[in-house]
Structures are given as C-alpha cells and as structure tokens.
Amino acid sequence: MTTLIDRYPNAKDPASPLDIVPVGGRIGAEIRGVRLSGELDAETVAAIDAALVRHKVIFFRGQDHLDNEQHEAFAALFGDPVAHPTVPVAEGSRTLLELDSKEGYAASSWHTDVTFVDAYPKGSILRALTVPDAGGDTVWANTVTAYEGLPEPLRQLANTLWATHTNNYDYAARFGITKDTSDAQKERANYQKNVFASTIYETEHPVVRVHPVSGERSLLLGHFVRDFVGLSQKDSARIFDILQEHITREENVVRWRWQAGDVAFWDNRATQHRAVADFALQRRTLRRATVHGDVPVGIDGRISTTVRKEPAADHAPA
C-alpha cells in the first residue's frame, strides 16, 4: 500500500508523537506545541532528533521565553554545545555566536557551518531576537536529495572527489569591496578577515559523506571549498559550480520568514543555508548554538583530515 511518506520525501512520519507540519516538499517542517527548554523529557528529545534527521531543518514559533542559558541548555540535550573556533562568543553566554547585522550584512552565500574543521557541527540552533519588518529570510537546501538527483555520470564523479575546505579566502572579493564601498562594509570585511580567519584551517573532506544516523549520502560543498584535491583551481571551479547548482535548485530548498522568538534547528550534516541580504539597514539579530559533530566518513570508509591549523600571519586590511 502506498503511504504518504512514499508520495513525497518530506512527509511527516506518522509514528512521531509531535505535531509536525512539513513546509516544503523535500525539506523543512514546523513543530508545534513544544516549549523549548533544557528540561524536555527524553521522549520529546528523541522525537525532535528524529524529526531533525528526517526533515533536515525544523522550526519552532513563539519561543520568546528562551534566554541564553536556556538556549544553551536546549542545545545540550542533543550533544555537546561548542563555541565557534575563531569568533568570540556572544556576551552573557558560554558558547553562543551572535549574528548582529546593523549595516545590512548577512552570511548571504551558501554554506554548511564550520566545514573548515574536521568534526564540524552536527547541528545549529538559531534563535531570532530582532528581525526586519521585511526581508532577512533564511533559506536551507537539502544536500541529500541534491545528491540523489544527480545524473549518474555526475554522481560517479562526485563519489571520487575530495575537497579542501578553508576559512582563508579573499574576504574583500566575498564582500564585494570596491572603492565605492561604505566604510561600514569595509570594516565588516576587515573584521571577518582578522577575526574569523585569526586561525587558519584547511581540512580535506569527501564530497559525498555518509550520514551517521540515516546512512544517507549527501553532497558536502559550500563556500568554504577552495578546490578539489588533485585538481587545478580552474577545473575545481567548473566542477564546483555544476555540483553546487544541483544543491541549490528550487525543489531542494525551503525559505523561512522569521518572526522574533522563532527557533530554527538544522542538521548541519545534510544541509546548506544562507541568509537573504535584502533588508538594507534594518536590524537583524540572531544567536546560534552549535552542537559538536562527528568526523565525516566517505563512501569508501575514509575520514576527513585537517591538514592545516595555524595562527594567521597576515592581518592586513581587506
């Protein structure tokens, strides 16, 4: 007998005790009726974790009661909360990263969080404090369905590739810095170069990783990729563009319109995301907890390896 789950991949699991409302056909679901905290019972935690793996990103409205302490306590139910490896934590927290956009900046290129280290986060939990009246949405892409949708020749190529991920790249180019760029944007680019890349990491990951829970295969790419191991920059760029475009096709993507008090929790092992930087000078402030992850394993059983970790030698302005 054909079930709802058979008809579309993001359908709710009927065995889940949670009130789950899928948002997109391939990714994303809202969970209703749960008040997030560090005191949730084991059954609810297990159900949320299962929904995370199934839907890739899950959303909770109306969590205005959360403060930094409860945000971190909730994250701790799913593993060890960890701070960003280079960026200082938000004031009044132990591990939270603050994303405070006062000059219209947002992380508006597609990425998976912190893939420049080997055991990058299992998941990220983002809490909205202040959101624009319009704009500032976040979009997520399902890297599992992206892999499954590759034509067979491309899938076979991806299966063989490894990529070098690094936080050491051209920040001025990434921010579009020109002679006409505002001082605020230049300052932001310099901050990113001098703080985000204060320690330089380079890690080699399989382009196709195996999910440690579901066993699904997914594409591990995003803007921290510098090149593919054994290929030139030129060839790497061409292949990267082809594979990355498959990830961000509209059918693999869900878009979330933030309200203050919202929480988004995504499986960082099976997604990419980006903020939509369309909110001009409106204020956009969110705080993110991350949960420690495992070292990725490729389909051949090899694991990711950090090949460089050292303080940056040059902090010249961008």
Short mmCIF file of C-alpha atoms in Angstrom, two decimals, residues 89-306:
data_model
loop_
_atom_site.label_atom_id
_atom_site.label_comp_id
_atom_site.label_asym_id
_atom_site.label_seq_id
_atom_site.Cartn_x
_atom_site.Cartn_y
_atom_site.Cartn_z
CA VAL A 89 31.05 34.14 21.98
CA ALA A 90 28.05 36.42 22.45
CA GLU A 91 28.04 38.50 25.61
CA GLY A 92 26.44 36.67 28.51
CA SER A 93 26.83 33.21 27.00
CA ARG A 94 29.27 30.32 27.11
CA THR A 95 29.08 29.13 23.51
CA LEU A 96 26.56 31.20 21.51
CA LEU A 97 27.52 33.02 18.33
CA GLU A 98 25.79 36.36 17.76
CA LEU A 99 24.73 37.31 14.24
CA ASP A 100 24.01 41.02 14.53
CA SER A 101 23.51 42.80 11.23
CA LYS A 102 23.47 46.55 11.69
CA GLU A 103 24.69 47.56 8.24
CA GLY A 104 22.68 45.22 6.04
CA TYR A 105 25.26 42.45 6.13
CA ALA A 106 24.28 38.79 6.36
CA ALA A 107 26.02 35.50 5.57
CA SER A 108 24.47 35.51 2.11
CA SER A 109 26.43 32.80 0.35
CA TRP A 110 25.54 29.12 0.51
CA HIS A 111 27.47 27.19 3.16
CA THR A 112 27.45 24.43 5.74
CA ASP A 113 28.61 25.70 9.12
CA VAL A 114 32.32 25.47 10.01
CA THR A 115 33.31 22.83 7.44
CA PHE A 116 36.89 24.12 7.55
CA VAL A 117 37.40 21.87 10.62
CA ASP A 118 37.16 18.10 10.61
CA ALA A 119 34.39 17.40 13.18
CA TYR A 120 32.17 20.29 12.13
CA PRO A 121 28.85 20.75 13.98
CA LYS A 122 26.14 18.09 13.98
CA GLY A 123 23.51 20.80 14.13
CA SER A 124 22.93 24.51 14.59
CA ILE A 125 20.11 26.12 16.58
CA LEU A 126 19.34 29.71 15.61
CA ARG A 127 17.13 31.97 17.75
CA ALA A 128 15.67 35.21 16.37
CA LEU A 129 15.83 38.24 18.68
CA THR A 130 15.23 41.18 16.33
CA VAL A 131 14.03 40.72 12.75
CA PRO A 132 13.45 43.21 9.90
CA ASP A 133 9.94 44.37 9.10
CA ALA A 134 10.55 42.86 5.67
CA GLY A 135 13.37 40.75 4.29
CA GLY A 136 16.15 38.90 6.08
CA ASP A 137 14.75 35.41 5.47
CA THR A 138 16.97 32.33 5.64
CA VAL A 139 16.95 29.53 3.08
CA TRP A 140 18.13 25.93 3.50
CA ALA A 141 18.97 23.30 0.89
CA ASN A 142 18.72 19.52 1.20
CA THR A 143 22.11 18.08 0.21
CA VAL A 144 20.76 14.52 0.32
CA THR A 145 18.09 14.98 -2.35
CA ALA A 146 20.64 17.02 -4.30
CA TYR A 147 22.97 14.01 -4.37
CA GLU A 148 20.13 11.61 -5.18
CA GLY A 149 19.07 13.82 -8.09
CA LEU A 150 22.46 13.93 -9.79
CA PRO A 151 22.70 12.30 -13.22
CA GLU A 152 24.58 9.02 -12.87
CA PRO A 153 27.84 10.25 -14.51
CA LEU A 154 27.97 13.26 -12.15
CA ARG A 155 27.15 11.05 -9.16
CA GLN A 156 30.02 8.74 -10.03
CA LEU A 157 32.37 11.72 -10.33
CA ALA A 158 31.23 13.18 -7.01
CA ASN A 159 31.79 9.81 -5.34
CA THR A 160 35.51 10.02 -6.14
CA LEU A 161 36.15 13.66 -5.19
CA TRP A 162 37.65 15.17 -2.06
CA ALA A 163 37.64 18.90 -1.38
CA THR A 164 39.80 21.25 0.67
CA HIS A 165 37.67 23.50 2.91
CA THR A 166 39.24 26.60 4.47
CA ASN A 167 38.34 29.84 6.25
CA ASN A 168 41.27 31.55 4.48
CA TYR A 169 39.88 33.19 1.36
CA ASP A 170 39.58 36.59 -0.30
CA TYR A 171 37.25 38.42 2.08
CA ALA A 172 37.32 41.64 0.06
CA ALA A 173 36.05 39.79 -3.00
CA ARG A 174 33.48 37.87 -0.95
CA PHE A 175 32.10 41.15 0.42
CA GLY A 176 32.28 42.88 -2.96
CA ILE A 177 34.63 45.58 -1.65
CA THR A 178 35.33 48.37 -4.16
CA LYS A 179 36.49 51.98 -3.92
CA ASP A 180 32.82 52.98 -3.54
CA THR A 181 32.05 50.54 -0.72
CA SER A 182 30.87 52.10 2.54
CA ASP A 183 33.24 52.31 5.49
CA ALA A 184 30.88 50.08 7.47
CA GLN A 185 31.15 47.30 4.88
CA LYS A 186 34.92 47.66 4.70
CA GLU A 187 35.07 47.42 8.48
CA ARG A 188 32.94 44.28 8.37
CA ALA A 189 35.23 42.69 5.78
CA ASN A 190 38.29 43.52 7.88
CA TYR A 191 36.61 42.03 10.94
CA GLN A 192 35.90 38.84 9.06
CA LYS A 193 39.48 38.59 7.84
CA ASN A 194 41.11 39.45 11.17
CA VAL A 195 38.77 37.55 13.50
CA PHE A 196 37.07 34.81 11.50
CA ALA A 197 40.42 33.82 9.97
CA SER A 198 42.57 34.57 13.03
CA THR A 199 43.45 30.88 12.99
CA ILE A 200 43.66 29.38 9.53
CA TYR A 201 42.18 25.95 8.98
CA GLU A 202 42.34 23.67 5.98
CA THR A 203 40.51 20.34 6.04
CA GLU A 204 40.04 17.71 3.36
CA HIS A 205 36.50 16.27 3.27
CA PRO A 206 34.86 13.74 0.97
CA VAL A 207 32.48 15.47 -1.43
CA VAL A 208 30.00 12.69 -0.66
CA ARG A 209 29.64 11.93 3.04
CA VAL A 210 27.58 9.22 4.72
CA HIS A 211 25.14 10.40 7.39
CA PRO A 212 25.99 8.70 10.72
CA VAL A 213 22.31 8.19 11.66
CA SER A 214 20.31 7.71 8.46
CA GLY A 215 23.07 6.29 6.26
CA GLU A 216 22.01 8.73 3.53
CA ARG A 217 24.62 10.11 1.17
CA SER A 218 24.87 13.89 0.78
CA LEU A 219 26.98 16.46 -1.05
CA LEU A 220 29.46 18.27 1.20
CA LEU A 221 30.33 21.55 -0.52
CA GLY A 222 29.50 25.25 0.17
CA HIS A 223 31.53 28.44 0.20
CA PHE A 224 34.39 27.15 2.35
CA VAL A 225 35.53 24.89 -0.52
CA ARG A 226 38.82 26.15 -2.01
CA ASP A 227 39.44 23.38 -4.54
CA PHE A 228 39.20 19.67 -5.17
CA VAL A 229 42.17 17.56 -4.16
CA GLY A 230 44.34 16.80 -7.19
CA LEU A 231 42.61 19.30 -9.50
CA SER A 232 43.58 22.80 -10.56
CA GLN A 233 41.71 25.86 -9.32
CA LYS A 234 40.21 26.33 -12.78
CA ASP A 235 38.93 22.76 -13.09
CA SER A 236 37.80 22.80 -9.46
CA ALA A 237 35.75 25.96 -10.01
CA ARG A 238 33.94 24.47 -13.01
CA ILE A 239 33.06 21.22 -11.27
CA PHE A 240 32.13 23.03 -8.04
CA ASP A 241 29.67 25.27 -9.88
CA ILE A 242 27.96 22.28 -11.51
CA LEU A 243 27.55 20.32 -8.26
CA GLN A 244 26.66 23.36 -6.15
CA GLU A 245 23.95 24.34 -8.62
CA HIS A 246 22.30 20.95 -8.12
CA ILE A 247 22.22 21.56 -4.35
CA THR A 248 20.51 24.94 -4.57
CA ARG A 249 17.85 24.09 -7.13
CA GLU A 250 14.47 25.41 -6.02
CA GLU A 251 12.99 21.97 -5.46
CA ASN A 252 15.69 21.23 -2.84
CA VAL A 253 15.18 24.50 -0.94
CA VAL A 254 12.93 25.84 1.82
CA ARG A 255 12.64 29.52 2.83
CA TRP A 256 11.72 30.71 6.32
CA ARG A 257 10.23 34.12 7.11
CA TRP A 258 11.47 34.98 10.60
CA GLN A 259 9.41 36.28 13.49
CA ALA A 260 11.03 37.37 16.75
CA GLY A 261 11.08 34.34 19.05
CA ASP A 262 11.44 31.80 16.25
CA VAL A 263 13.97 28.98 16.52
CA ALA A 264 15.40 27.05 13.57
CA PHE A 265 17.30 23.81 14.17
CA TRP A 266 19.07 22.29 11.19
CA ASP A 267 21.00 19.11 10.52
CA ASN A 268 24.34 20.57 9.51
CA ARG A 269 25.41 17.17 8.16
CA ALA A 270 22.76 17.23 5.42
CA THR A 271 22.08 20.87 4.54
CA GLN A 272 23.44 24.15 3.30
CA HIS A 273 21.92 27.52 4.12
CA ARG A 274 22.26 31.23 3.53
CA ALA A 275 20.68 34.43 4.76
CA VAL A 276 18.93 36.61 2.20
CA ALA A 277 20.62 40.02 2.42
CA ASP A 278 17.68 42.12 1.22
CA PHE A 279 16.92 44.07 4.40
CA ALA A 280 19.11 47.14 3.79
CA LEU A 281 19.80 48.98 7.07
CA GLN A 282 17.14 47.24 9.17
CA ARG A 283 18.37 45.49 12.32
CA ARG A 284 18.62 41.71 12.26
CA THR A 285 19.92 39.98 15.40
CA LEU A 286 20.02 36.23 15.98
CA ARG A 287 22.02 33.93 18.25
CA ARG A 288 23.24 30.50 17.30
CA ALA A 289 24.12 27.43 19.34
CA THR A 290 26.06 24.63 17.69
CA VAL A 291 26.30 21.00 18.73
CA HIS A 292 29.56 19.12 18.35
CA GLY A 293 29.64 16.79 15.36
CA ASP A 294 31.43 13.70 14.16
CA VAL A 295 34.25 13.49 11.61
CA PRO A 296 32.68 12.81 8.19
CA VAL A 297 33.12 9.42 6.56
CA GLY A 298 33.19 8.99 2.80
CA ILE A 299 31.55 6.16 0.91
CA ASP A 300 34.92 4.37 0.78
CA GLY A 301 35.23 4.50 4.58
CA ARG A 302 37.95 7.16 4.70
CA ILE A 303 37.51 10.02 7.17
CA SER A 304 38.11 13.75 6.86
CA THR A 305 41.52 15.13 7.84
CA THR A 306 42.65 18.57 8.99
#
